[in-house]
Coordinates of C-alpha atoms and ligand atoms in Angstrom, one line a residue:
M1 CA -2.6 28.0 -18.8
A2 CA -1.7 24.4 -19.6
L3 CA 1.5 23.1 -18.0
S4 CA 4.4 22.2 -20.3
H5 CA 5.2 18.5 -20.4
D6 CA 7.8 18.7 -23.3
R7 CA 10.7 17.3 -21.3
S8 CA 8.6 14.6 -19.7
H9 CA 7.5 13.5 -23.1
E10 CA 11.1 13.4 -24.4
V11 CA 12.4 11.4 -21.4
F12 CA 9.4 9.0 -21.5
Q13 CA 9.8 8.3 -25.2
R14 CA 13.4 7.4 -24.4
S15 CA 12.3 5.2 -21.5
L16 CA 9.9 3.4 -23.9
R17 CA 13.0 2.3 -25.9
Y18 CA 14.6 0.5 -23.0
L19 CA 11.9 -0.2 -20.3
A20 CA 8.8 -2.4 -20.8
G21 CA 6.0 0.1 -21.0
G22 CA 8.5 2.8 -20.1
V23 CA 8.0 2.0 -16.4
N24 CA 9.3 -0.3 -13.7
S25 CA 5.8 -0.8 -12.3
P26 CA 2.6 -0.8 -14.4
V27 CA 0.4 1.6 -12.5
R28 CA 3.0 4.4 -13.2
A29 CA 2.3 4.3 -16.9
F30 CA -1.0 6.3 -16.6
R31 CA -2.8 3.6 -18.8
A32 CA -5.9 3.8 -16.6
V33 CA -6.2 7.6 -16.8
G34 CA -4.7 8.1 -20.3
G35 CA -1.9 10.4 -21.5
E36 CA 1.7 10.1 -20.7
P37 CA 3.1 10.1 -17.2
V38 CA 5.0 13.1 -15.9
V39 CA 8.6 12.3 -15.2
I40 CA 9.5 13.3 -11.7
A41 CA 12.9 15.0 -11.1
R42 CA 12.7 15.5 -7.3
G43 CA 10.6 15.6 -4.2
E44 CA 10.6 18.1 -1.3
G45 CA 8.2 17.8 1.7
P46 CA 4.7 17.5 0.3
Y47 CA 5.7 18.3 -3.3
V48 CA 7.2 16.6 -6.3
Y49 CA 8.7 18.4 -9.2
D50 CA 8.7 17.1 -12.8
V51 CA 11.5 17.5 -15.3
D52 CA 9.7 20.5 -16.8
G53 CA 9.9 22.2 -13.5
N54 CA 6.1 21.9 -12.7
R55 CA 5.3 21.5 -9.0
Y56 CA 2.6 19.2 -7.7
I57 CA 1.2 18.6 -4.2
D58 CA 1.9 14.9 -3.9
Y59 CA -0.8 12.5 -2.6
V60 CA 0.8 9.3 -4.0
C61 CA 3.7 9.6 -1.5
S62 CA 5.5 6.7 -3.3
W63 CA 2.3 4.6 -2.8
G64 CA 2.6 4.9 1.0
P65 CA 6.2 4.8 2.3
L66 CA 6.7 8.6 2.5
I67 CA 4.6 9.3 5.6
L68 CA 7.2 12.0 6.5
G69 CA 7.1 13.5 3.0
H70 CA 9.9 13.7 0.5
A71 CA 13.6 14.1 1.5
H72 CA 12.9 14.5 5.2
P73 CA 16.1 15.8 6.7
A74 CA 16.4 13.0 9.4
V75 CA 16.0 10.3 6.7
V76 CA 18.4 11.9 4.3
E77 CA 21.0 12.3 7.0
A78 CA 20.6 8.8 8.2
V79 CA 21.0 7.3 4.7
R80 CA 24.0 9.6 4.0
R81 CA 25.8 8.5 7.1
A82 CA 25.0 4.8 6.5
A83 CA 26.2 5.0 2.9
E84 CA 29.5 6.6 4.0
R85 CA 30.2 3.5 6.0
G86 CA 29.4 1.2 3.2
T87 CA 26.2 0.2 1.4
S88 CA 25.9 -3.6 2.0
Y89 CA 27.8 -6.3 3.8
G90 CA 25.8 -9.5 3.6
A91 CA 26.4 -9.9 7.2
P92 CA 24.5 -9.1 10.5
T93 CA 24.5 -5.4 11.4
E94 CA 23.3 -3.5 14.5
A95 CA 20.8 -1.5 12.5
E96 CA 18.8 -4.7 11.6
A97 CA 18.5 -5.5 15.3
D98 CA 17.5 -1.9 16.1
L99 CA 14.7 -1.7 13.5
A100 CA 13.5 -5.2 14.3
Q101 CA 13.3 -4.3 18.0
L102 CA 11.2 -1.1 17.2
I103 CA 8.8 -3.2 15.1
V104 CA 8.4 -5.9 17.7
E105 CA 7.8 -3.3 20.4
A106 CA 5.2 -1.6 18.2
M107 CA 3.3 -4.9 17.2
P108 CA 3.2 -7.4 20.1
S109 CA 1.8 -10.1 17.7
I110 CA 5.3 -10.2 16.1
E111 CA 7.6 -12.2 18.3
L112 CA 10.2 -12.8 15.6
L113 CA 10.6 -11.3 12.1
R114 CA 12.6 -11.4 9.0
F115 CA 13.5 -8.5 6.7
V116 CA 13.2 -8.9 2.9
N117 CA 13.3 -6.4 0.0
S118 CA 9.7 -5.8 -0.9
G119 CA 6.1 -6.4 0.2
T120 CA 5.9 -9.2 -2.5
E121 CA 8.7 -11.1 -0.9
A122 CA 7.1 -10.6 2.6
T123 CA 3.7 -12.0 1.6
M124 CA 5.2 -14.8 -0.6
S125 CA 7.5 -15.9 2.3
A126 CA 4.8 -15.6 5.0
L127 CA 2.5 -17.9 3.0
R128 CA 5.3 -20.5 2.4
L129 CA 5.8 -20.5 6.1
A130 CA 2.0 -20.8 6.8
R131 CA 1.9 -23.8 4.5
A132 CA 4.9 -25.4 6.1
F133 CA 3.5 -24.8 9.6
T134 CA 0.1 -26.2 8.9
G135 CA 1.1 -28.9 6.4
R136 CA -1.8 -27.5 4.2
D137 CA -1.7 -26.1 0.7
K138 CA -4.7 -23.8 0.1
I139 CA -4.7 -20.0 0.7
V140 CA -7.8 -17.8 1.0
K141 CA -7.5 -14.2 -0.3
F142 CA -10.1 -11.6 -1.1
E143 CA -11.1 -10.3 -4.5
G144 CA -9.7 -6.8 -5.1
C145 CA -7.0 -7.3 -2.4
Y146 CA -3.4 -7.1 -3.7
H147 CA -0.5 -8.7 -1.9
G148 CA 2.3 -8.2 -4.5
H149 CA 3.0 -10.3 -7.6
A150 CA 3.9 -13.7 -6.3
D151 CA 2.4 -16.3 -8.6
G152 CA -0.3 -17.7 -6.3
L153 CA -1.5 -14.2 -5.3
L154 CA -2.2 -12.9 -8.8
V155 CA -5.7 -14.2 -8.6
Q156 CA -8.5 -11.7 -8.7
A157 CA -6.0 -9.2 -7.4
G158 CA -6.4 -5.4 -6.9
S159 CA -4.0 -2.5 -7.5
G160 CA -2.4 -2.6 -11.0
V161 CA -4.2 -5.9 -11.9
A162 CA -7.5 -4.2 -11.3
T163 CA -6.4 -0.9 -12.8
L164 CA -5.5 -2.6 -16.1
G165 CA -8.5 -4.9 -15.9
L166 CA -6.3 -8.0 -16.2
P167 CA -8.3 -11.2 -15.7
D168 CA -5.4 -12.6 -13.8
S169 CA -1.9 -12.8 -15.0
P170 CA -0.9 -15.3 -17.7
G171 CA 2.2 -17.3 -16.8
V172 CA 0.7 -18.5 -13.5
P173 CA 0.3 -22.3 -13.8
A174 CA -3.3 -23.5 -13.1
S175 CA -1.8 -25.8 -10.5
Y176 CA -0.7 -22.7 -8.5
A177 CA -3.9 -20.7 -9.1
Q178 CA -6.1 -23.6 -7.9
E179 CA -4.5 -23.5 -4.5
T180 CA -5.8 -19.9 -4.1
L181 CA -9.4 -19.6 -3.0
V182 CA -11.1 -16.2 -3.3
A183 CA -13.7 -14.7 -1.0
R184 CA -15.4 -11.3 -0.9
F185 CA -14.1 -8.6 1.4
N186 CA -16.5 -7.8 4.2
D187 CA -18.5 -10.9 3.4
V188 CA -18.1 -13.4 6.2
P189 CA -20.5 -16.1 4.7
S190 CA -18.2 -16.2 1.6
V191 CA -15.3 -17.1 3.9
E192 CA -17.3 -19.6 5.8
A193 CA -18.4 -21.3 2.6
L194 CA -14.8 -21.8 1.6
F195 CA -13.9 -23.3 5.0
D196 CA -17.0 -25.5 4.9
R197 CA -15.8 -27.0 1.7
H198 CA -12.0 -26.9 2.1
G199 CA -11.5 -26.3 5.8
D200 CA -8.8 -28.9 6.6
A201 CA -6.8 -28.0 3.4
I202 CA -6.6 -24.2 4.1
A203 CA -3.2 -23.1 5.5
A204 CA -4.0 -19.4 5.8
V205 CA -6.3 -16.5 5.1
I206 CA -4.4 -13.4 3.9
V207 CA -6.1 -10.1 4.1
E208 CA -5.4 -6.4 3.9
P209 CA -7.1 -5.4 7.2
V210 CA -8.0 -2.1 5.6
A211 CA -8.2 -2.8 1.8
G212 CA -6.1 -0.3 -0.1
N213 CA -5.8 -1.9 -3.5
M214 CA -9.4 -1.7 -4.7
G215 CA -9.3 1.8 -3.4
V216 CA -9.7 2.2 0.4
V217 CA -12.4 -0.1 1.8
P218 CA -12.5 -0.3 5.6
P219 CA -13.4 -3.5 7.3
Q220 CA -17.0 -3.6 8.5
P221 CA -17.6 -4.2 12.3
G222 CA -17.1 -7.8 13.0
F223 CA -15.4 -8.8 9.7
L224 CA -11.8 -9.0 11.0
E225 CA -13.1 -10.6 14.3
A226 CA -14.8 -13.3 12.2
L227 CA -11.7 -14.0 10.2
R228 CA -9.8 -14.5 13.5
E229 CA -12.4 -16.9 14.8
I230 CA -12.9 -18.9 11.7
T231 CA -9.1 -19.4 11.2
R232 CA -8.6 -20.3 14.8
R233 CA -11.4 -22.8 14.7
A234 CA -10.1 -24.4 11.5
G235 CA -6.4 -24.5 12.5
A236 CA -5.5 -22.1 9.7
L237 CA -3.2 -19.0 10.2
L238 CA -4.5 -15.4 9.9
V239 CA -2.0 -13.3 7.9
F240 CA -2.4 -9.6 8.1
D241 CA -0.9 -7.9 5.0
E242 CA 0.0 -4.6 6.6
V243 CA 2.4 -3.5 3.9
I244 CA 0.2 -0.3 3.5
T245 CA -1.5 -0.1 6.9
G246 CA 1.6 -0.9 9.0
F247 CA 2.6 2.3 10.8
R248 CA 0.2 4.2 8.5
V249 CA -3.3 3.9 10.2
A250 CA -1.6 3.8 13.6
Y251 CA 1.9 3.3 15.0
G252 CA 0.9 -0.3 15.8
G253 CA -0.8 -0.8 12.4
A254 CA -4.4 -2.0 11.7
Q255 CA -4.0 -4.8 14.3
S256 CA -3.7 -2.2 17.0
L257 CA -6.5 0.0 15.6
Y258 CA -9.0 -2.9 15.4
G259 CA -7.6 -5.0 18.3
I260 CA -7.0 -8.2 16.3
T261 CA -4.0 -10.5 16.9
P262 CA -2.9 -12.1 13.6
D263 CA -0.6 -15.1 13.5
L264 CA 1.7 -13.5 10.9
T265 CA 2.0 -9.9 9.7
C266 CA 3.6 -8.6 6.5
L267 CA 5.1 -5.2 6.4
G268 CA 6.8 -2.9 3.8
K269 CA 6.7 0.7 2.6
I270 CA 6.9 2.9 5.7
I271 CA 9.4 0.6 7.6
G272 CA 11.9 1.3 4.8
G273 CA 11.3 5.1 4.7
G274 CA 11.3 5.1 0.9
L275 CA 14.0 2.5 0.4
P276 CA 13.4 -1.1 -0.7
V277 CA 12.2 -3.1 2.2
G278 CA 9.7 -5.7 3.3
A279 CA 9.3 -7.8 6.5
Y280 CA 7.2 -10.7 7.8
G281 CA 6.9 -11.9 11.3
G282 CA 4.6 -13.3 14.0
R283 CA 4.3 -16.2 16.4
R284 CA 7.7 -17.5 17.6
E285 CA 6.6 -21.2 17.0
V286 CA 5.8 -20.3 13.4
M287 CA 8.9 -18.1 12.7
Q288 CA 11.2 -20.7 14.2
M289 CA 10.5 -22.9 11.2
L290 CA 12.6 -20.5 9.0
A291 CA 16.1 -21.4 8.0
P292 CA 18.6 -21.5 9.6
N293 CA 16.5 -22.6 12.6
G294 CA 14.1 -24.8 10.7
P295 CA 13.5 -26.3 7.2
V296 CA 11.6 -23.4 5.5
Y297 CA 14.0 -21.7 3.2
Q298 CA 14.0 -18.0 2.4
A299 CA 17.0 -15.8 1.7
G300 CA 18.0 -12.4 0.2
T301 CA 21.3 -10.8 -0.8
L302 CA 20.2 -7.3 0.3
S303 CA 17.7 -8.2 3.0
G304 CA 18.2 -5.9 6.0
N305 CA 20.2 -3.6 3.8
P306 CA 22.0 -0.9 5.9
L307 CA 20.6 2.0 3.9
A308 CA 17.0 0.7 4.2
M309 CA 17.4 0.0 7.9
A310 CA 18.8 3.5 8.4
A311 CA 15.9 5.1 6.5
G312 CA 13.4 2.9 8.4
L313 CA 14.8 3.7 11.8
A314 CA 14.8 7.5 11.1
T315 CA 11.2 7.2 10.0
L316 CA 9.8 5.2 12.9
R317 CA 11.6 7.4 15.4
E318 CA 9.8 10.4 13.9
L319 CA 6.5 8.5 14.1
Q320 CA 6.9 8.1 17.8
S321 CA 6.6 11.9 18.4
P322 CA 3.5 12.6 20.5
G323 CA 0.4 13.6 18.6
F324 CA 1.9 12.6 15.2
Y325 CA -1.1 10.5 14.1
E326 CA -3.8 12.7 15.7
R327 CA -2.5 15.7 13.7
L328 CA -2.3 13.8 10.4
D329 CA -5.8 12.2 11.0
A330 CA -7.4 15.6 11.6
L331 CA -5.8 17.1 8.4
S332 CA -6.9 14.0 6.4
A333 CA -10.4 14.3 7.7
K334 CA -10.5 18.0 6.8
L335 CA -9.3 17.3 3.3
V336 CA -11.9 14.6 2.7
E337 CA -14.8 16.7 4.1
S338 CA -13.8 19.7 2.0
V339 CA -13.5 17.7 -1.2
A340 CA -16.8 16.0 -0.5
R341 CA -18.4 19.4 -0.1
A342 CA -16.9 20.6 -3.4
A343 CA -18.1 17.5 -5.3
K344 CA -21.6 17.9 -3.9
S345 CA -21.9 21.6 -4.8
A346 CA -20.7 20.7 -8.4
G347 CA -23.3 17.9 -8.6
V348 CA -20.6 15.2 -9.0
S349 CA -21.4 11.9 -7.3
L350 CA -18.5 10.9 -5.0
W351 CA -18.2 8.3 -2.3
L352 CA -15.2 8.9 -0.1
N353 CA -13.7 6.2 2.0
R354 CA -11.1 7.1 4.6
V355 CA -9.1 5.4 7.3
G356 CA -6.7 7.8 8.9
T357 CA -4.5 9.1 6.2
M358 CA -5.6 6.4 3.7
R359 CA -8.4 7.6 1.4
T360 CA -10.0 7.1 -2.0
P361 CA -12.6 9.3 -3.8
F362 CA -14.8 6.8 -5.7
F363 CA -16.8 8.3 -8.6
V364 CA -19.9 6.5 -7.7
D365 CA -23.2 7.4 -5.9
A366 CA -23.4 4.5 -3.6
P367 CA -21.3 3.1 -0.7
V368 CA -18.2 1.2 -1.6
T369 CA -17.8 -1.8 0.8
D370 CA -16.1 -4.4 -1.4
Y371 CA -14.6 -5.0 -4.9
A372 CA -17.9 -5.3 -6.7
S373 CA -19.1 -2.0 -5.4
A374 CA -15.8 -0.3 -6.1
R375 CA -15.9 -1.6 -9.7
R376 CA -19.1 0.4 -10.2
S377 CA -17.1 3.6 -10.1
D378 CA -17.0 5.8 -13.3
T379 CA -13.3 5.3 -14.1
K380 CA -13.6 7.6 -17.1
L381 CA -14.8 10.4 -14.9
Y382 CA -12.0 9.6 -12.5
A383 CA -9.5 9.9 -15.3
R384 CA -10.9 13.4 -16.2
F385 CA -10.7 14.5 -12.6
F386 CA -7.1 13.1 -12.3
H387 CA -5.9 15.2 -15.3
A388 CA -7.9 18.3 -14.3
M389 CA -6.2 18.1 -10.9
L390 CA -2.7 17.3 -12.4
E391 CA -3.0 20.4 -14.5
R392 CA -3.8 22.4 -11.4
G393 CA -0.7 21.1 -9.6
V394 CA -2.2 18.2 -7.6
Y395 CA -0.7 14.7 -8.1
L396 CA -3.3 11.9 -7.4
A397 CA -3.1 8.2 -7.9
P398 CA -3.3 7.5 -11.7
S399 CA -6.0 4.9 -11.0
Q400 CA -9.4 4.8 -9.4
F401 CA -8.5 1.5 -7.6
E402 CA -5.6 2.9 -5.4
T403 CA -5.1 4.7 -2.1
V404 CA -4.0 8.3 -1.8
F405 CA -2.1 9.4 1.3
I406 CA -0.9 12.5 3.1
S407 CA 2.4 13.0 4.9
S408 CA 3.4 15.0 8.0
A409 CA 4.9 17.5 5.5
H410 CA 1.4 18.4 4.2
T411 CA 0.0 21.5 6.0
E412 CA -3.2 23.5 5.9
R413 CA -1.7 25.4 3.0
E414 CA -1.6 22.3 0.8
I415 CA -5.0 21.2 1.9
A416 CA -6.5 24.7 1.0
D417 CA -4.7 24.7 -2.4
T418 CA -6.0 21.1 -3.1
V419 CA -9.6 22.1 -2.3
T420 CA -9.4 25.1 -4.6
A421 CA -8.1 22.8 -7.4
A422 CA -10.8 20.3 -6.6
E423 CA -13.6 22.9 -6.8
A424 CA -12.3 24.0 -10.3
S425 CA -11.8 20.4 -11.4
F426 CA -15.3 19.3 -10.4
A427 CA -16.8 22.3 -12.2
E428 CA -14.7 21.4 -15.3
I429 CA -15.8 17.7 -15.4
A430 CA -19.4 18.0 -14.1
Ligands
LIG1 P1 5.8 -4.4 -3.2 O1 6.3 -5.7 -3.7 O2 5.3 -3.5 -4.4 O3 6.8 -3.7 -2.4 O4 4.6 -4.7 -2.2 C1 3.5 -5.4 -2.7 C2 2.3 -5.1 -1.9 C3 1.9 -6.0 -0.9 N1 0.8 -5.8 -0.1 C4 0.1 -4.6 -0.3 C5 -1.1 -4.4 0.6 C6 0.4 -3.7 -1.3 O5 -0.3 -2.6 -1.4 C7 1.6 -3.9 -2.1 C8 2.0 -3.0 -3.1 N2 1.2 -1.8 -3.3 C9 1.2 -1.2 -4.6 C10 0.2 0.0 -4.6 N3 -1.1 -0.4 -4.2 C11 2.5 -0.8 -5.0 C12 2.6 0.2 -6.2 C13 3.0 -0.5 -7.4 O6 2.7 -1.7 -7.6 O7 3.7 0.2 -8.2

């Protein structure tokens, strides 16, 4: 029996009157999968509930931050207690030092850091710093990788840009875009070619060490090592955008998982426990260039906000519990294997990429190792699968080119229910 979405429809129609596209971030509008978004009323553990009272097993997890699930008691209590003391001071607080210390202890490549309010601010600021430190202007990014919506980074980006098939965003002056060079993920020669041609003008290479915004694409053996060597040799900085992977693929992020030491790291999502946050940090000699120590300016009214710090601290403290990542990794592996089996028995071509609790089911019958291969996915079939699962109470990413997650609130029960829904959904769309 189809779920009722009457109230979602009513609320979304009202949103359309006041909000551009009815949303505050494009991917939420369901444009890539069709239909209207369900309007969420609340979350609890592994579930979200829409305004019609329908319950869904949530695999979007707010696009990554909610590694503990929705409304985790420790996070709610920490935010409540912080709010009761006041919500913002615009002055140093102890919580900022506490959270910064946890992050520095988790990621030794980060000797100093700065909190900001989003991943976009983190990457934008890190690249300004890299340009100042090297005295160079060009940046190398990878097609299909997304680093937020700062002007120079909206070039052949992933996530919502890929989802909506936007060539690149209008409004970015050609003079900015031309400072951004684009290579192919997992393709070392494409990086070497750019350095051969522009080497002494390249300030930094920015990369998602595990791509999450073309869907999940793991780094092939040697790829990250090559980026480290090429940048070191050329005097450019290696910037790891760990906004998704930080504290997600391991407590020490992808840099600990793959044993690579970047010069700068960008963080977000999990370190704010679901509240607005970003951070960037790295080598002391680079970070010392930041005002007030040095000439590179970056500021923010709500940076290091007490509520975000409280939620981040409560979250990271939970992540330190023994066996946290091992249990989650095993559950994620079981889910992927079961869904792959279900697709195979229904005769549906599926290529599943997974790194820990990051995964993407690509509707394609060949390996997905970069943006070009990801783009071969059947996005129309993905859209049908998305809605078939939604109607069976499973909330996936409303785009083929995104990552889905699990949280520590997900249990064998939710995995079993998801597999049952997937078996029926594959049968429906095959
Ligand atoms: P925010 O500015 O959205 O906090 O972070 C930008 C960002 C930077 N780097 C990486 C690797 C990211 O994945 C993101 C944002 N991720 C998207 C989802 N893939 C956020 C979801 C959205 O845009 O609504």
